[in-house]
Backbone as a ProteinNet text record, in pm:
[ID]
protein_1_A
[PRIMARY]
MPPPQGLPVQIVDQAGMPLRDAVIEIRAPAGDTRRPAFRWRNAMAQKGQAFLPGTLIVPKGAVVAFPNLDTVRHSIYSFSKPGPFKIDLYGQDQTRTQQFRMAGTISLGCNIHDKMQGYIRITDTPYAARSDLNGIGAVEGLGQGSYDVVVWHPRIRGAGGEWRGKLVMEPGKRTRIAVPVRSGPAR
[TERTIARY]
14342.5	14297	14220.6	14097.9	14020.9	14084.1	14062.1	14118.3	14052.8	14124	14064.3	13935.6	13841.5	13716.1	13741.9	13643.3	13653	13645.9	13738.8	13738.7	13672.9	13568.5	13495	13570.9	13567.4	13625.4	13514.7	13486.3	13385.2	13454.6	13412.6	13464.6	13356.9	13392.8	13300.8	13368	13285.3	13342	13373.6	13421.8	13463.6	13349.4	13224.2	13108.3	13056.9	13124.6	13085.4	12979.5	12947.6	12848	12914.4	12848.5	12905.8	12934	13043.7	13082.7	13066.9	12968.1	12937.7	13035.1	13066.9	13152.3	13294.3	13341.5	13482.9	13557.5	13679.5	13761.4	13866.2	13872.3	13967.3	14071.5	14197.5	14307.4	14409.9	14442.5	14542.1	14663.8	14779.9	14903.7	14930.1	14969	14998.4	15115.7	15107.1	15217.5	15344.5	15458.5	15587.3	15582.2	15628.1	15631.7	15503.5	15396.2	15267.8	15274.9	15256.7	15268.3	15133.5	15026.2	14892.5	14870.1	14819.2	14790.9	14650.5	14630.4	14495.9	14395.4	14284.8	14172.3	14051	13937.7	13820.1	13702.3	13603.4	13488.1	13392.2	13391.4	13297.9	13354.4	13266.2	13304.8	13375.9	13468.9	13535.5	13445.5	13332.2	13234.5	13174.4	13160.9	13097.9	12984.6	12863.9	12748.8	12694.4	12619.1	12541.5	12396.2	12322.2	12182.1	12110.8	11997.9	11927.9	12010.4	12091.1	12185	12272.5	12322.7	12415.9	12515.7	12631.6	12729.2	12696.8	12695.8	12668.4	12777.5	12847.3	12835	12895.4	12865.7	12920.3	13070.4	13120.6	13264.1	13297.1	13397.6	13439.7	13587.4	13621.9	13761.4	13806.6	13921.7	13977.3	14127.5	14184.8	14330.1	14403.9	14523.9	14606.6	14621.4	14603.4	14612.5	14479.2	14372.9	14240.2	14183.5	14105.6	14023.1	13882.2	13830.4	13697.5	13596.9	13483.2	13374.5	13280.3	13230.5	13136.3	13007.1	12921.6	12797.2	12695.8	12630.8	12526.9	12391.3	12330.1	12199.9	12086.8	12120.2	12021.6	11967.7	11856.7	11798.9	11860.1	11947.8	12017.5	12162.9	12229.8	12372.3	12457.4	12578.4	12673.5	12809.1	12887.5	13026.4	13107.6	13175.9	13245.5	13385.7	13433.3	13568.1	13625.8	13757.9	13827.5	13953.4	13981.7	14106.1	14205.5	14173.5	14254.9	14392.1	14493.4	14632.8	14660.4	14603.7	14636.7	14587.5	14497.2	14446.5	14346.5	14388.6	14293.4	14245.5	14116.8	14063	13933.5	13887.2	13757	13697.5	13572.1	13497.2	13386.2	13389.2	13289.3	13151.2	13051.4	12910.7	12882	12808.8	12761.7	12626.8	12546.9	12407.2	12372.9	12241.2	12183.2	12232.2	12261.5	12306	12440.9	12514.6	12651.5	12747.7	12867.4	12968.2	13099.4	13171.4	13306.8	13396.8	13526.9	13622	13739.4	13805.1	13924.6	14015	14145	14240.4	14305.3	14330.3	14392.5	14520	14633.5	14764.6	14833.2	14780.3	14845.8	14752.3	14804.8	14722.7	14683.6	14565.1	14517.4	14367.3	14317.7	14173.9	14138.4	14036.6	13983.3	13847.9	13833.4	13704.3	13639	13516.4	13444.8	13338	13315.5	13207.8	13149.3	13040	12976.9	12965.7	13016.1	13011.5	12869	12772.4	12634.1	12552.7	12580.3	12501.7	12594.1	12599.3	12692	12676	12554.3	12532.8	12593.1	12626.9	12683.7	12826.6	12849.8	12983.2	13005.8	13124.3	13159.8	13308.3	13352.4	13493.5	13538.6	13661	13725.6	13853.9	13869.1	13992.2	14072	14189.5	14278.4	14380.6	14389.9	14474.9	14576.7	14687.3	14787.4	14793.5	14691.5	14683.4	14562.2	14572.6	14455.4	14358	14397	14316.8	14246.3	14131.8	14055.5	13906.9	13832.4	13686.3	13624.1	13496.5	13419.8	13317.3	13303.2	13209.4	13064	12973.5	12831	12761	12628.3	12551.1	12585.2	12631.5	12669.6	12817.6	12885.6	13028.7	13116.5	13059.8	13134.6	13179.3	13304.9	13361.1	13431.9	13418.3	13485.5	13607.7	13724.5	13849.4	13877.7	13880.6	13893.6	14038.5	14068.1	14196	14304.5	14275.5	14375.8	14338.3	14436.5	14414.6	14437.5	14433.3	14455.9	14597.2	14614.1	14746.4	14739.4	14856.3	14867.4	14906.3	14833.7	14852.9	14856.9	14923.8	14916.7	14789.6	14713.7	14586.2	14576	14510	14473.4	14322	14257.5	14112.9	14097.7	14021.7	13995.7	13848.2	13815.2	13678.3	13689.5	13601	13617	13603.6	13543.6	13526.2	13630.3	13723	13824.1	13916.1	13944.5	14040	14180.5	14246.2	14380	14423.7	14551.8	14605.7	14540	14482	14419.1	14296.4	14235.4	14117.5	14152.9	14278.9	14325.6	14353.7	14327.8	14369.2	14458.8	14574.4	14668.1	14692.8	14705.9	14732.1	14760.5	14759.7	14778.2	14644	14631.7	14507.7	14540.6	14476.6	14494.4	14363.4	14374.4	14256.8	14258.3	14140.7	14124.4	14001.7	14011.7	13897.8	13775	13657.9	13534	13514.1	13604.8	13595.8	13601.3	13505.8	13502.2	13599.8	13680.1	13771.6	13702.8	13717	13653	13759.9	13746.8	13840	13759.6	13794.8	13731.7	13822.1	13764.8	13841.2	13779.6	13864.5	13810.5	13757.2	13633.1	13572.5	13523.6	13516.3	13454.6	13304.2	13229.5	13083.5	13041.5	12928.7	12880.4	12775.1	12731.6	12629.2	12677.3	12585.1	12618.5	12686.6	12683	12745.4	12887
19644.5	19629.6	19496.5	19497.6	19372.5	19276.7	19145.2	19048	19064.2	19025.4	19035.2	18953	19003.3	18932.1	18812.9	18721.2	18610	18661.8	18618.7	18661.9	18554.4	18591.8	18492.4	18443.9	18312.6	18251.9	18165.1	18185	18103.7	18002.2	17876.7	17769.6	17731.9	17734.2	17696.7	17592.6	17519.7	17422.9	17494.5	17418.3	17477.3	17544.3	17510.1	17573.3	17693.1	17724.8	17837.6	17806	17677.1	17636.2	17620.2	17667.4	17657.4	17512.1	17491	17357.2	17350.9	17273.5	17258.9	17160.3	17183.4	17094.8	17083.7	17186.5	17192.6	17244.4	17194.8	17241.8	17338.2	17455.1	17558.3	17565.9	17542	17548.5	17649.5	17744.1	17844.6	17825.4	17814.1	17795.9	17919	17894.3	18003.6	18086.6	18217.6	18302.1	18274.6	18305	18284.9	18356.3	18286.5	18343.8	18329.9	18283.9	18265.4	18134.7	18142.5	18022.8	17977.6	18034.3	17995.3	17847	17777.2	17634	17614.4	17509.9	17485.1	17452	17523	17498.4	17562.7	17494.5	17545.5	17558.8	17640.9	17669.3	17551.5	17464.8	17352.1	17233.6	17142.3	17021.4	16924.1	16850.5	16743.4	16620.4	16625.6	16516.2	16489.6	16361.3	16315.3	16221.2	16275.4	16197.9	16109.1	16007.9	15928.8	15955.1	16008.5	16041	16025.9	15955.8	15930.6	15844.2	15757.7	15670.7	15751.8	15863.5	15950	16007.3	16048.6	16116.3	16264.9	16324.3	16467.1	16531.7	16632.6	16684.7	16585.5	16603.2	16514.7	16527.7	16646.8	16676.5	16751.5	16704.5	16764.4	16801.1	16919.5	16964.5	16956.5	16893.6	16884.9	16911.4	16960.6	16979	16845.7	16841.3	16721.8	16688.8	16561.3	16515.9	16511.8	16559.1	16565.6	16426.8	16420.9	16303.2	16338.7	16255.7	16281.2	16185.7	16242.4	16163.8	16120.7	15998.1	15943.3	15904.4	16003.1	15971.7	15907.3	15801.7	15735	15790	15870.4	15929.4	15854.7	15743.4	15659.8	15554.4	15492.9	15381.2	15248.4	15250.6	15129.7	15135.8	15021.5	15015.9	15046.1	15100	15133.3	15073	15050	15005.9	15090.9	15191.8	15291.4	15243.3	15275.6	15234.3	15330.9	15322.1	15391.6	15313.5	15307.3	15248.9	15357.9	15483.9	15596.5	15598.5	15630.4	15627	15710	15831.8	15911.4	15852.5	15754.2	15701.2	15590.3	15474	15364.7	15320.3	15285	15240.1	15165.6	15097.1	15031.4	15042.4	15083.7	15088.2	14983.8	14884.3	14777	14830.4	14748.3	14785.4	14853.8	14963.2	15029.7	15093.1	15110.9	15145.3	15288.6	15312.5	15444.5	15507	15636.4	15717.2	15671.2	15589.7	15554.5	15633.9	15658.9	15733	15658.3	15658.4	15604.2	15716.6	15703.3	15807	15745.5	15832.4	15792.4	15915.4	15895	16003.8	15997.2	16117	16128.2	16209.8	16144.3	16204.4	16261	16229.7	16267.3	16353.6	16461	16546.8	16470.7	16499.3	16435.5	16415.7	16329.4	16307.1	16165.6	16153.8	16024.6	16007.4	15902.7	15866	15765.6	15795.7	15711	15626.2	15509.3	15423.5	15352.9	15283.1	15201.9	15060.4	14964	14823.5	14770.8	14834.6	14788.7	14860.8	14988.1	15071	15125.8	15055.1	15086.8	15228	15283.8	15416.9	15528.8	15500.1	15603.1	15635.6	15765.1	15810.1	15947.2	15964.8	16094	16114.7	16235.7	16271.5	16352.7	16325.5	16407.4	16459.4	16590.6	16653	16696	16634.5	16664.2	16765.1	16877.5	16985.7	17028.2	17084.9	17138.6	17291.1	17352.8	17499.3	17544.8	17658.3	17710.5	17784.2	17801.4	17878.1	17785.8	17735.8	17642.5	17667.8	17637.3	17653.4	17554.9	17524	17437.1	17523.8	17501.3	17582.6	17539	17635.9	17612.3	17583	17586.2	17558.1	17650.7	17772.8	17870.1	17861.7	17759.5	17743.1	17837.1	17903.9	18006.6	17956	17976.6	17949.3	18073.6	18107.3	18225.7	18179.6	18215.4	18180.1	18288	18246.4	18342	18361.2	18482.4	18510.5	18562.2	18580.3	18631.8	18768.6	18849.5	18980.9	18973.5	19088.6	19090.6	19045.1	18991.3	18946.1	18834.7	18784.9	18676	18550.1	18440.8	18317.7	18195	18090	17959.9	17892.9	17831.8	17771.3	17632	17544.4	17411.7	17400.8	17356.2	17329.2	17180	17115.4	16972.6	16947.4	16850.9	16801.3	16664.9	16570.1	16436.6	16432.5	16534.2	16536.1	16618.8	16685.4	16764.6	16671.8	16713.1	16640.8	16687.3	16607.4	16641.3	16534.4	16526.4	16427.1	16442.3	16334.7	16337.2	16425.8	16461.7	16550.4	16693.5	16731.8	16866.2	16954.6	17082.9	17187.9	17280.1	17317.5	17406.2	17529.6	17643.1	17767.1	17880.8	18001.5	18125.3	18196.5	18273.6	18342.6	18481.4	18584.1	18721.1	18759.6	18788.9	18825.1	18973.9	19036.6	19178.4	19197.7	19284.8	19307.3	19354.4	19301.1	19341.7	19283.7	19199.8	19143.8	18991.9	18928.5	18782.4	18734.1	18634.4	18573	18449.9	18431	18318.5	18229.1	18098	18000.5	17898.9	17880.3	17780.2	17657.2	17542.4	17417	17317.3	17233.7	17132.3	17012.2	16971.6	16858.3	16752.7	16628.9	16519	16530.9	16480.2	16482.7	16389.1	16418.4	16340.3	16415.8	16367	16437.1	16575.7	16668	16808	16827.1	16731.3	16739	16775.5
14173	14034.9	14024.3	13969.2	13958.1	13859.4	13879.8	13785.6	13648	13542.1	13408.3	13398	13321.4	13298.3	13207.2	13204.5	13111.4	12969.5	12886.5	12746.9	12662.1	12584.7	12508.2	12383.2	12362.9	12244.4	12185.7	12055.7	11989.4	11898.1	11912.5	11829.1	11728.5	11600.5	11492.6	11404.5	11328.9	11234.9	11103.9	11004.4	10878.2	10802.9	10837.3	10772.9	10854.2	10965.6	11047.8	11152.3	11169.1	11268	11405.2	11513.3	11647.4	11684.9	11755.4	11800.4	11952.4	11996.4	12138.7	12204.1	12331.8	12413.4	12362.3	12292.9	12257.1	12379	12399.8	12511.4	12456.8	12517.2	12479.6	12590.3	12555.4	12653.4	12603.9	12689.6	12654.3	12741.9	12678.9	12753.3	12840.2	12964.6	13058.3	13004.3	13015.8	12971.2	13053.9	12996.3	13066.6	13201.5	13306.7	13440.2	13518.3	13454.7	13521.7	13601.1	13732.4	13817.3	13873.9	13822.4	13869.5	13843.6	13945	13931.3	13876.4	13796.5	13743.8	13855	13855.3	13945.1	13877.9	13882.1	13812.2	13907.2	13869.8	13954.7	13965.2	13866.3	13866.2	13942.9	13980.5	14053.1	13958.9	14012.5	13937.3	13946.7	13876.3	13882.6	13745.8	13715	13591.3	13632.6	13637	13684.3	13572.4	13612.4	13519.1	13552.1	13452.4	13471.1	13338.1	13337.1	13212.4	13117.6	13175.2	13102.2	13005.7	13060.9	12987.8	13088	13039.4	13122.8	13124.8	13245.9	13261.5	13345	13296.8	13162.1	13062.3	12935.3	12832.7	12820.5	12848.4	12847.6	12975.4	13047.6	13174.4	13164.8	13211.4	13216.7	13361	13386.5	13521	13515.6	13626	13630.2	13645.4	13592.1	13606.1	13753.8	13789.3	13926.7	13998.9	13933.7	13997.2	14024.1	14130.8	14160.3	14111.7	14021.9	13964.8	14029.4	14072.1	14128.8	14015.3	14025.3	13930.1	14002.5	14036.9	14106.7	14011.4	14057.5	13978.7	14024.6	13939.8	13970.8	13899.7	13834.8	13766.4	13860.9	13820.1	13896.9	13854.2	13754	13706.6	13747	13742.8	13778.2	13656.7	13684.4	13577.6	13610.9	13506.5	13519.1	13421.6	13474.4	13393.9	13361.6	13238.3	13199.5	13097.9	13078.1	12972.4	12938	12808.9	12761	12718.3	12743.6	12698.6	12764	12683.2	12729.1	12853.4	12866.5	12986.3	13117.4	13113.4	13240.6	13223.4	13174.1	13163	13302.2	13312.6	13442	13418.9	13523.1	13520.3	13660.3	13665.6	13791.2	13778.1	13867	13862.1	13892.7	13866.2	13883.5	14017.7	14009.7	14131.3	14102.8	14207.7	14191.1	14219.8	14220.5	14242.5	14371.8	14363.2	14476	14533.2	14460.4	14499.5	14412.3	14466.4	14393.6	14399.8	14289.2	14283.4	14237.1	14262	14221.7	14145.6	14070.4	13995	13982.2	14004.8	13990.6	13853.1	13795.1	13662.9	13676.7	13658.1	13683.3	13558.9	13440.9	13315.8	13231.3	13172	13084.9	12958.8	12906.4	12785.2	12790.4	12703.2	12691.9	12731.6	12814.5	12856.6	12789	12709.3	12649.9	12743.8	12786.9	12881.9	12814.6	12871.9	12829.7	12950.2	12927.2	13031.9	12977.9	13053.2	13010.8	12997.6	13060.5	13059.2	12951.9	12929.7	12837.2	12729.1	12615.9	12507.4	12451	12456.3	12397.6	12480.9	12606.3	12693.4	12649.4	12627.9	12587.9	12650.3	12707.2	12767.6	12757.5	12792.2	12779.7	12900.8	12943.7	13046.3	12983.4	12985.4	12932.9	13053.8	13070.6	13183	13132.4	13199.6	13151.3	13256.7	13211.1	13303.5	13295	13234.7	13231.7	13312.6	13381.5	13453.5	13360.5	13234.1	13140.4	13041.6	13082.7	12999.6	13017.5	12912.2	12915	12816.2	12839.4	12749.3	12676.9	12547.3	12469.1	12493.2	12485.7	12507.5	12374.7	12373.9	12252.1	12137.4	12168.9	12065.9	12031	12085.5	12058.1	12138.6	12239.5	12313.4	12450	12481	12612.2	12660.8	12788.7	12843.4	12921.8	12871.3	12937.6	13042.1	13167.8	13277.7	13321.5	13366.1	13428.8	13337.2	13208.6	13115	13065.2	13041.9	12982.7	12833	12768.6	12624.9	12594.5	12476.2	12435.7	12333.8	12298	12203.3	12279.4	12253.1	12329.3	12236.9	12285.4	12220.8	12270.8	12178.1	12215.3	12155	12231.5	12183.6	12198.3	12091.4	12095.7	12077.8	12168.7	12159.8	12142.6	12057.5	12041.9	11975.1	12008.5	11949.8	11797.8	11738	11592	11517.8	11587.2	11518.8	11439.4	11315.5	11231.7	11271.4	11347.4	11393.7	11492.4	11514.4	11607.2	11743.6	11794.2	11925.6	11935.7	11821.5	11822.8	11859.1	11833.5	11871.6	11750.8	11769.4	11676.4	11756.7	11701.9	11770.7	11687.9	11758.5	11686.8	11782.6	11728.3	11805.7	11813.7	11918.1	11945.7	11997.3	11942.3	11993.3	12061.4	12192.6	12269.5	12299.7	12277.4	12306.6	12394.4	12495.8	12584.5	12505.4	12544.1	12479.7	12341.3	12296.6	12161.3	12168.3	12100.9	12097	11989.3	12024.8	11930.2	11872	11742.2	11674.2	11613.2	11639.1	11582.7	11503.4	11376.7	11293.1	11289.4	11321.8	11325.8	11226.3	11165	11073.5	11151.9	11122.5	11193.5	11093.8	11144.4	11070	11087.1	10990.7	11004.6	11116.9	11175.2	11287.4	11362.6	11478	11555.6	11594.3	11609.2	11639.4	11771.6	11859.4	11990.8	11979.6
[MASK]
+++++++++++++++++++++++++++++++++++++++++++++++++++++++++++++++++++++++++++++++++++++++++++++++++++++++++++++++++++++++++++++++++++++++++++++++++++++++++++++++++++++++++++++++++++++++++++

């Protein structure tokens, strides 16, 4: 029997507008022992004096690479509770790494370029996705059913930028979640 297809979940704000770069995390069903692992690289690049991707999802315990693809030097840091760290200045085509052992959200900055801002969401569930420009993320590996869900975004009005609730997923049907957000850039 083939594995279940990715089930689409759309995240919108209170006005019904799609929310880009929201993280959708679904708690594993009872008895599910699948370990978190994702198809994308555990890497947060610096390019064009920005973090790419702007939001990265990694499993708890992951080592994240920070490749510098810019012609300028960067010094990456975070004061976030799940994993404060500082990476001293490093230049073009150099990479530094950092391990994240605790689930939660890491807000990133650069000591040299104040406008640079990025996020790493460390999760302990294998069922997570990031929403695209249309607010849609496909959560892979789950079948139809009712699940506990957490949606994270830096603009969500809620403790730690999180919205928590229940979600009913049905094959061939997109699930839509409206979350309350603070005003700010569309990102």
